[in-house]
CSV table of C-alpha atoms in Angstrom, one decimal:
chain,number,residue,atom,x,y,z
A,1,MET,CA,13.3,-22.8,-1.1
A,2,THR,CA,12.0,-19.0,-1.7
A,3,THR,CA,8.9,-18.5,0.4
A,4,PRO,CA,5.7,-17.5,-2.4
A,5,LEU,CA,4.6,-14.3,-2.5
A,6,PRO,CA,0.9,-13.3,-0.7
A,7,ASP,CA,-1.7,-12.5,-3.3
A,8,VAL,CA,-3.1,-9.3,-2.7
A,9,PRO,CA,-5.6,-7.2,-4.9
A,10,MET,CA,-4.4,-5.7,-8.4
A,11,PRO,CA,-4.3,-1.4,-7.6
A,12,GLU,CA,-7.2,-0.4,-9.7
A,13,ALA,CA,-5.6,1.9,-11.8
A,14,VAL,CA,-3.1,-0.9,-12.5
A,15,HIS,CA,-4.6,-1.6,-16.0
A,16,SER,CA,-2.9,-5.1,-18.5
A,17,GLY,CA,-2.8,-5.8,-22.0
A,18,LYS,CA,-2.6,-9.1,-24.0
A,19,VAL,CA,0.8,-9.9,-26.3
A,20,THR,CA,0.7,-12.8,-29.0
A,21,PHE,CA,3.0,-14.4,-30.8
A,22,THR,CA,3.0,-17.2,-33.1
A,23,LEU,CA,6.8,-18.7,-34.1
A,24,LEU,CA,7.5,-21.7,-36.7
A,25,GLY,CA,10.5,-23.1,-38.3
A,26,ALA,CA,11.1,-23.9,-41.7
A,27,GLN,CA,12.8,-27.6,-41.6
A,28,SER,CA,13.7,-29.4,-44.8
A,29,ASP,CA,11.2,-31.6,-46.8
A,30,GLY,CA,9.4,-34.2,-44.8
A,31,PRO,CA,7.7,-37.6,-46.0
A,32,ASP,CA,4.9,-36.3,-47.6
A,33,ALA,CA,3.6,-35.7,-50.9
A,34,ASP,CA,5.6,-32.7,-52.2
A,35,ARG,CA,9.7,-31.4,-52.3
A,36,LEU,CA,8.9,-28.5,-50.6
A,37,PRO,CA,10.5,-27.6,-47.1
A,38,ASP,CA,7.9,-27.6,-44.2
A,39,ALA,CA,7.2,-25.8,-41.1
A,40,LYS,CA,7.6,-27.2,-37.9
A,41,ALA,CA,6.1,-25.6,-34.3
A,42,LEU,CA,9.2,-24.7,-32.5
A,43,GLU,CA,8.2,-26.4,-29.1
A,44,GLY,CA,9.2,-25.0,-25.6
A,45,ALA,CA,11.3,-21.5,-27.7
A,46,THR,CA,10.8,-19.2,-24.6
A,47,ILE,CA,9.9,-15.5,-25.1
A,48,THR,CA,10.9,-13.8,-22.2
A,49,PHE,CA,9.5,-10.0,-21.1
A,50,THR,CA,11.7,-8.1,-18.4
A,51,PRO,CA,10.0,-5.0,-17.4
A,52,THR,CA,12.2,-1.3,-17.7
A,53,ARG,CA,10.1,0.2,-15.4
A,54,GLU,CA,8.1,0.4,-12.2
A,55,ILE,CA,4.6,1.4,-11.6
A,56,ARG,CA,3.5,4.0,-9.2
A,57,VAL,CA,-0.4,4.7,-8.8
A,58,LEU,CA,-2.3,7.3,-6.5
A,59,GLU,CA,-5.6,6.3,-5.9
A,60,PRO,CA,-7.3,4.6,-3.8
A,61,SER,CA,-3.8,4.9,-1.8
A,62,PRO,CA,-0.2,5.4,-3.3
A,63,ALA,CA,1.5,2.5,-4.1
A,64,THR,CA,4.3,1.6,-6.9
A,65,VAL,CA,4.0,-1.6,-8.7
A,66,LEU,CA,7.2,-3.9,-9.6
A,67,PRO,CA,6.1,-5.8,-12.1
A,68,PHE,CA,8.3,-8.8,-12.7
A,69,LYS,CA,9.8,-10.6,-15.6
A,70,VAL,CA,7.8,-13.1,-17.2
A,71,THR,CA,8.5,-16.1,-19.1
A,72,SER,CA,6.6,-17.9,-21.9
A,73,ARG,CA,6.4,-20.8,-23.8
A,74,ILE,CA,5.5,-21.5,-27.7
A,75,ASN,CA,3.2,-25.4,-27.9
A,76,ALA,CA,2.8,-27.8,-29.7
A,77,GLN,CA,0.6,-25.0,-32.4
A,78,GLY,CA,3.6,-22.8,-32.3
A,79,GLN,CA,1.3,-19.8,-30.2
A,80,LEU,CA,2.4,-18.4,-27.3
A,81,LYS,CA,1.1,-19.4,-24.3
A,82,ASP,CA,1.5,-18.5,-20.1
A,83,SER,CA,1.4,-20.4,-17.3
A,84,GLN,CA,-1.5,-22.1,-17.3
A,85,ASP,CA,-1.9,-23.2,-21.0
A,86,ALA,CA,-3.8,-20.4,-21.9
A,87,ILE,CA,-3.5,-18.7,-25.8
A,88,GLY,CA,-0.9,-15.6,-24.8
A,89,GLN,CA,0.3,-13.7,-22.1
A,90,TRP,CA,-1.3,-10.9,-20.0
A,91,LEU,CA,0.8,-8.2,-18.8
A,92,VAL,CA,0.7,-5.3,-16.8
A,93,VAL,CA,0.4,-2.5,-19.1
A,94,GLY,CA,4.8,-0.8,-19.5
A,95,GLU,CA,7.3,-1.1,-21.3
A,96,TYR,CA,9.3,-4.1,-21.6
A,97,ASP,CA,12.6,-6.1,-23.3
A,98,VAL,CA,11.7,-9.2,-25.4
A,99,GLN,CA,14.5,-11.9,-25.4
A,100,TYR,CA,13.6,-15.0,-27.5
A,101,SER,CA,15.2,-18.2,-27.3
A,102,PHE,CA,15.4,-21.7,-29.0
A,103,PRO,CA,18.4,-23.9,-29.5
A,104,GLY,CA,20.2,-23.1,-32.9
A,105,ILE,CA,17.8,-20.1,-33.9
A,106,SER,CA,18.2,-16.5,-33.6
A,107,ILE,CA,15.8,-13.3,-33.1
A,108,ARG,CA,17.2,-10.5,-32.1
A,109,SER,CA,15.6,-8.2,-28.7
A,110,HIS,CA,13.9,-5.6,-28.9
A,111,LYS,CA,11.4,-3.3,-26.9
A,112,ILE,CA,7.2,-3.4,-26.4
A,113,LEU,CA,4.9,-0.7,-25.3
A,114,VAL,CA,1.8,-2.8,-23.8
A,115,THR,CA,-1.3,-0.7,-23.3
A,116,GLU,CA,-5.1,-1.4,-21.8
A,117,ALA,CA,-5.7,-1.1,-25.8
A,118,HIS,CA,-4.0,-4.2,-26.6
A,119,THR,CA,-7.5,-7.0,-25.2
A,120,ASP,CA,-8.5,-10.1,-26.3
A,121,ASP,CA,-9.4,-8.9,-29.6
A,122,THR,CA,-7.3,-6.7,-30.4
A,123,PRO,CA,-4.2,-8.5,-28.8
A,124,LEU,CA,-0.3,-7.3,-29.6
A,125,ASP,CA,1.4,-9.7,-31.9
A,126,LEU,CA,5.2,-9.5,-31.7
A,127,THR,CA,5.4,-10.6,-35.3
A,128,LEU,CA,3.8,-6.5,-35.8
A,129,ALA,CA,5.8,-5.4,-33.0
A,130,ALA,CA,8.6,-6.4,-33.4
A,131,PRO,CA,11.6,-3.8,-35.5
A,132,PRO,CA,11.8,-4.1,-39.4
A,133,GLY,CA,14.4,-6.5,-40.3
A,134,PRO,CA,18.2,-6.2,-42.2
A,135,LEU,CA,18.2,-3.9,-45.6
A,136,LEU,CA,16.9,-5.2,-49.2
A,137,ALA,CA,19.9,-7.7,-50.5
A,138,PRO,CA,21.0,-6.4,-54.0
A,139,ASP,CA,18.6,-8.5,-56.3
A,140,ALA,CA,15.5,-7.2,-54.3
A,141,LEU,CA,16.8,-3.9,-53.6
A,142,ALA,CA,17.3,-4.1,-58.0
A,143,THR,CA,13.4,-4.8,-57.8
A,144,VAL,CA,12.1,-2.0,-55.9
A,145,ASN,CA,13.6,0.3,-58.1
A,146,ALA,CA,12.1,-1.3,-61.1
A,147,ARG,CA,9.1,-1.0,-59.4
A,148,LEU,CA,9.2,2.3,-58.6
A,149,ASP,CA,10.4,3.5,-62.6
A,150,SER,CA,7.5,1.6,-64.0
A,151,TYR,CA,5.5,5.3,-62.5
A,152,GLY,CA,7.1,7.1,-65.2
A,153,PRO,CA,9.8,9.3,-65.1
A,154,LYS,CA,11.5,11.2,-61.6
A,155,GLY,CA,9.5,14.2,-61.3
A,156,SER,CA,6.6,13.9,-63.4
A,157,PRO,CA,3.1,13.6,-62.3
A,158,ASN,CA,1.9,11.0,-60.3
A,159,GLY,CA,5.9,9.8,-60.2
A,160,VAL,CA,8.9,9.6,-58.5
A,161,ALA,CA,10.7,13.0,-56.9
A,162,ALA,CA,14.2,12.9,-57.7
A,163,LEU,CA,17.1,14.0,-55.3
A,164,ASP,CA,19.9,16.4,-55.7
A,165,ALA,CA,23.9,15.5,-54.8
A,166,ASP,CA,23.1,18.7,-52.4
A,167,GLY,CA,19.5,16.5,-51.0
A,168,ASN,CA,17.0,19.2,-52.7
A,169,VAL,CA,13.9,17.9,-54.0
A,170,LEU,CA,13.7,18.5,-58.0
A,171,ASN,CA,11.0,19.2,-60.0
A,172,GLY,CA,9.7,17.8,-63.9
A,173,ASP,CA,12.5,20.4,-65.0
A,174,GLY,CA,15.6,19.0,-62.8
A,175,VAL,CA,15.0,22.2,-60.7
A,176,PRO,CA,15.1,22.3,-57.2
A,177,VAL,CA,11.9,23.2,-55.3
A,178,THR,CA,12.7,23.2,-52.1
A,179,GLY,CA,16.1,24.0,-50.4
A,180,GLY,CA,17.4,21.7,-47.7
A,181,GLY,CA,16.7,23.4,-44.6
A,182,GLY,CA,15.1,26.8,-46.4
A,183,SER,CA,17.2,30.3,-46.0
A,184,ALA,CA,13.3,32.5,-45.7
A,185,THR,CA,14.3,35.4,-43.7
A,186,TRP,CA,12.1,37.5,-41.3
A,187,ALA,CA,11.9,40.2,-44.1
A,188,GLY,CA,10.6,38.0,-46.4
A,189,LEU,CA,7.7,36.4,-44.4
A,190,PRO,CA,4.3,37.1,-45.7
A,191,ASP,CA,1.8,38.2,-43.4
A,192,LYS,CA,3.6,38.6,-40.1
A,193,PRO,CA,2.7,40.6,-37.1
A,194,ALA,CA,3.7,43.8,-36.2
A,195,ILE,CA,6.7,44.3,-33.8
A,196,PRO,CA,6.2,47.3,-31.5
A,197,ASP,CA,9.3,49.3,-31.6
A,198,SER,CA,9.6,50.3,-28.0
A,199,PRO,CA,7.3,49.6,-24.9
A,200,ASP,CA,4.8,53.5,-25.6
A,201,ASP,CA,4.2,51.8,-29.0
A,202,ILE,CA,2.0,49.2,-27.0
A,203,GLY,CA,-0.2,51.7,-25.8
A,204,ALA,CA,-2.7,51.9,-22.6
A,205,GLN,CA,-3.0,48.2,-21.3
A,206,PRO,CA,-5.7,47.1,-18.3
A,207,ALA,CA,-4.3,47.3,-14.8
A,208,GLY,CA,-2.6,43.4,-14.4
A,209,SER,CA,-1.8,43.0,-18.2
A,210,TYR,CA,1.9,41.4,-18.7
A,211,ALA,CA,2.1,44.0,-21.7
A,212,THR,CA,2.3,46.7,-19.7
A,213,SER,CA,4.7,49.2,-20.9
A,214,ALA,CA,6.6,48.6,-17.2
A,215,GLN,CA,7.5,45.7,-18.6
A,216,GLY,CA,8.6,46.6,-22.0
A,217,ALA,CA,7.7,45.0,-25.3
A,218,LYS,CA,11.6,43.6,-25.7
A,219,ALA,CA,13.9,41.4,-24.4
A,220,ASP,CA,16.3,44.5,-24.1
A,221,THR,CA,14.2,46.7,-22.2
A,222,ALA,CA,11.7,44.0,-20.4
A,223,VAL,CA,11.5,43.8,-16.6
A,224,GLN,CA,11.2,41.3,-14.4
A,225,PRO,CA,7.6,40.8,-12.8
A,226,GLY,CA,7.8,41.7,-9.2
A,227,ALA,CA,6.1,38.5,-8.2
A,228,LEU,CA,8.6,36.0,-9.6
A,229,SER,CA,12.2,38.4,-9.2
A,230,SER,CA,12.9,36.5,-5.9
A,231,TYR,CA,12.7,32.7,-7.2
A,232,ALA,CA,14.0,33.4,-11.1
A,233,THR,CA,17.6,32.7,-10.0
A,234,THR,CA,20.6,30.3,-9.0
A,235,THR,CA,21.2,30.7,-5.8
A,236,SER,CA,17.1,31.2,-4.5
A,237,LEU,CA,16.7,27.9,-6.1
A,238,THR,CA,19.6,26.4,-4.3
A,239,SER,CA,18.7,27.8,-0.9
A,240,GLY,CA,15.9,26.2,-1.7
A,241,LEU,CA,16.8,23.3,-2.3
A,242,ASP,CA,19.2,22.7,0.3
A,243,GLY,CA,17.1,23.1,3.0
A,244,LYS,CA,14.4,19.9,1.7
A,245,GLN,CA,15.0,16.3,2.9
A,246,THR,CA,17.1,13.9,1.5
A,247,LYS,CA,15.5,11.1,-0.4
A,248,ALA,CA,15.4,7.7,1.1
A,249,ASP,CA,13.9,4.4,1.4
A,250,ARG,CA,12.6,4.7,4.8
A,251,LEU,CA,10.6,7.7,4.1
A,252,THR,CA,9.1,6.6,1.4
A,253,ALA,CA,7.7,3.5,3.1
A,254,LEU,CA,6.3,5.7,5.8
A,255,ALA,CA,4.4,8.0,3.2
A,256,GLY,CA,3.1,5.0,1.7
A,257,THR,CA,1.2,4.4,5.0
A,258,THR,CA,-2.2,5.5,5.4
A,259,GLY,CA,-4.8,6.4,8.4
A,260,GLY,CA,-3.8,7.4,12.0
A,261,GLY,CA,-2.3,5.3,14.6
A,262,LEU,CA,1.2,4.1,16.2
A,263,THR,CA,3.9,3.3,12.8
A,264,VAL,CA,6.5,1.1,12.8
A,265,LEU,CA,9.7,0.1,10.6
A,266,GLY,CA,9.9,-3.4,8.7
A,267,ALA,CA,12.7,-6.1,9.2
A,268,SER,CA,14.2,-4.3,6.3
A,269,GLY,CA,14.1,-0.9,6.9
A,270,THR,CA,12.3,0.5,3.9
A,271,THR,CA,8.7,-1.2,4.7
A,272,ALA,CA,6.5,0.3,7.1
A,273,PHE,CA,3.0,-0.8,8.9
A,274,THR,CA,0.4,0.7,11.1
A,275,ARG,CA,0.3,-1.0,14.7
A,276,THR,CA,-2.4,-1.5,17.5
A,277,ILE,CA,-1.2,-2.5,21.2
A,278,LYS,CA,-3.6,-4.8,21.9
A,279,SER,CA,-4.4,-7.0,25.2
A,280,GLY,CA,-3.2,-10.7,25.5
A,281,THR,CA,-5.2,-11.4,28.3
A,282,SER,CA,-8.2,-10.5,30.2
A,283,ARG,CA,-6.6,-8.8,33.3
A,284,LEU,CA,-5.3,-6.1,31.0
A,285,THR,CA,-7.3,-3.6,29.6
A,286,VAL,CA,-5.7,-1.7,26.7
A,287,THR,CA,-7.2,2.2,25.9
A,288,ASN,CA,-6.7,3.9,22.6
A,289,GLY,CA,-4.4,1.4,21.6
A,290,ASN,CA,-3.0,3.1,18.3
A,291,GLY,CA,-2.1,6.9,19.8
A,292,ALA,CA,-4.8,8.2,17.7
A,293,SER,CA,-6.8,10.3,19.9
A,294,GLY,CA,-3.8,10.5,22.9
A,295,ASP,CA,-1.5,8.2,24.7
A,296,PRO,CA,-2.1,4.4,24.8
A,297,THR,CA,-3.3,3.3,28.4
A,298,ILE,CA,-2.7,-0.1,29.7
A,299,THR,CA,-4.8,-1.1,32.6
A,300,LEU,CA,-3.9,-4.0,35.3
A,301,ALA,CA,-7.2,-5.4,36.7
A,302,ALA,CA,-7.2,-6.3,40.7
A,303,ALA,CA,-5.3,-9.8,41.3
A,304,THR,CA,-6.9,-12.4,43.4
A,305,VAL,CA,-5.5,-15.9,44.6
A,306,ASP,CA,-7.4,-17.5,41.7
A,307,ASP,CA,-4.2,-15.3,39.7
A,308,LEU,CA,-1.7,-17.0,41.7
A,309,PRO,CA,0.2,-19.8,39.8
A,310,ALA,CA,0.2,-23.6,41.0
A,311,GLY,CA,3.0,-24.3,44.0
A,312,ALA,CA,2.0,-21.0,45.3
A,313,THR,CA,1.9,-20.5,48.7
A,314,ILE,CA,-0.7,-18.3,51.3
A,315,THR,CA,-0.7,-17.2,54.6
A,316,ARG,CA,-3.7,-16.3,56.5
A,317,ARG,CA,-4.4,-15.3,60.6
A,318,TYR,CA,-6.6,-15.5,63.3
A,319,VAL,CA,-7.2,-11.6,63.8
A,320,SER,CA,-9.9,-9.6,66.1
A,321,GLY,CA,-11.9,-13.3,66.4
A,322,ALA,CA,-12.2,-14.1,62.7
A,323,TRP,CA,-10.0,-16.2,60.2
A,324,GLN,CA,-9.3,-14.3,57.3
A,325,ALA,CA,-10.4,-16.1,53.8
A,326,ARG,CA,-8.7,-18.5,52.0
A,327,GLY,CA,-10.0,-16.8,49.0
A,328,THR,CA,-10.1,-20.2,46.4
A,329,THR,CA,-10.7,-23.8,46.9
A,330,ARG,CA,-7.5,-24.9,44.9
A,331,THR,CA,-5.8,-27.7,46.2
A,332,ASP,CA,-3.2,-26.6,43.6
A,333,ILE,CA,-1.4,-23.8,46.2
A,334,THR,CA,-0.5,-23.9,49.6
A,335,CYS,CA,-2.3,-22.0,52.9
A,336,ASN,CA,-0.6,-21.9,56.4
A,337,TYR,CA,-3.2,-20.6,58.7
A,338,LEU,CA,-1.7,-19.3,61.8
A,339,ALA,CA,-3.4,-18.9,65.3
A,340,ALA,CA,-3.0,-16.0,67.2
A,341,THR,CA,-3.5,-18.6,70.5
A,342,ALA,CA,-3.9,-22.2,70.9
A,343,THR,CA,-7.7,-21.6,72.1
A,344,ASP,CA,-8.3,-20.1,68.7
A,345,PRO,CA,-10.6,-22.0,66.4
A,346,ASN,CA,-9.5,-24.0,63.0
A,347,PRO,CA,-10.1,-22.1,60.0
A,348,THR,CA,-14.0,-23.0,58.2
A,349,ASP,CA,-12.3,-23.1,54.8
A,350,TYR,CA,-9.3,-25.1,55.4
A,351,VAL,CA,-8.4,-27.6,52.2
A,352,SER,CA,-7.8,-30.9,53.9
A,353,GLY,CA,-4.2,-32.4,52.6
A,354,SER,CA,-3.0,-28.6,51.0
A,355,ASP,CA,-3.3,-26.5,53.9
A,356,TYR,CA,-1.5,-26.4,57.3
A,357,LEU,CA,-2.7,-24.9,60.3
A,358,PHE,CA,-0.2,-23.5,63.1
A,359,LYS,CA,-1.3,-23.0,67.1
A,360,PRO,CA,1.1,-21.6,69.7
A,361,GLN,CA,1.4,-24.2,72.6
A,362,ALA,CA,-1.1,-23.9,75.7
């Protein structure tokens, strides 16, 4: 069983667009007054939107958003609905592969580009976004040609242009008016700028200008600028790239963390989290738990008799004319009182039923 992923706020930089669609089938005539085919809503047909790439945002903090595959259905009116039975499907902006599925019917898959301009008022309609259908059948093509001929002879004013065997456009006299790629030469171009024949023809230029005589006006005499010469070689580029750290999921995870403190990798090794050392008891005090301003310091408070577990045993002695204090009234621990002589007085904090008094024989 797959555990549902927790919902978190979507980064503000990630936008959504709305997609709509109406899918009808044409079936044979039903029990109505006419004998024409009837339209049928293809209820239950599915449309699957598969994202083609992830989304990377930088503000307010770096994040990579992986859009999930979304499957929508056609309702009883033939309209696209989302998981809440609302008309239309909202998708994160981006490119998607669209696939259609309904028994006995085949619709070609295609790509769409969803943008934030696709709103409730101007949604992206799949019927308009789909690529054109197959080429015209011969009878339909003849109809189109007849319409074109109605504009007048090819090459005549307001008519249709004709092409020769080489693809050149012909005027009304059948003479090509342009070539299939042109044959213009530099010498034949009017109003072209003059190119100096040598660096000396450039003349004096301001200091720091790229068009100095030292750099020349032609490629065959150009001098590589000194500031770029140490970088514009394959050897220097390769050397620089060799020293870079290889891309790794672990490093990407660490780069996604923000703020200072202790950073740890998750169980998969491809996620990272910022952690803080905390105390689970009042007996421990943690200072600088995230290590951001120094080493974390853990301090244990002084122990007392009350910190002992149940069933523990302590020992108290009669020293310098006084008993050592029992220190607690707990009855779930045992205190052994050890007298120095048989005449030592009994302890005053003795707990009957829990403690024992030991004296030497007289």
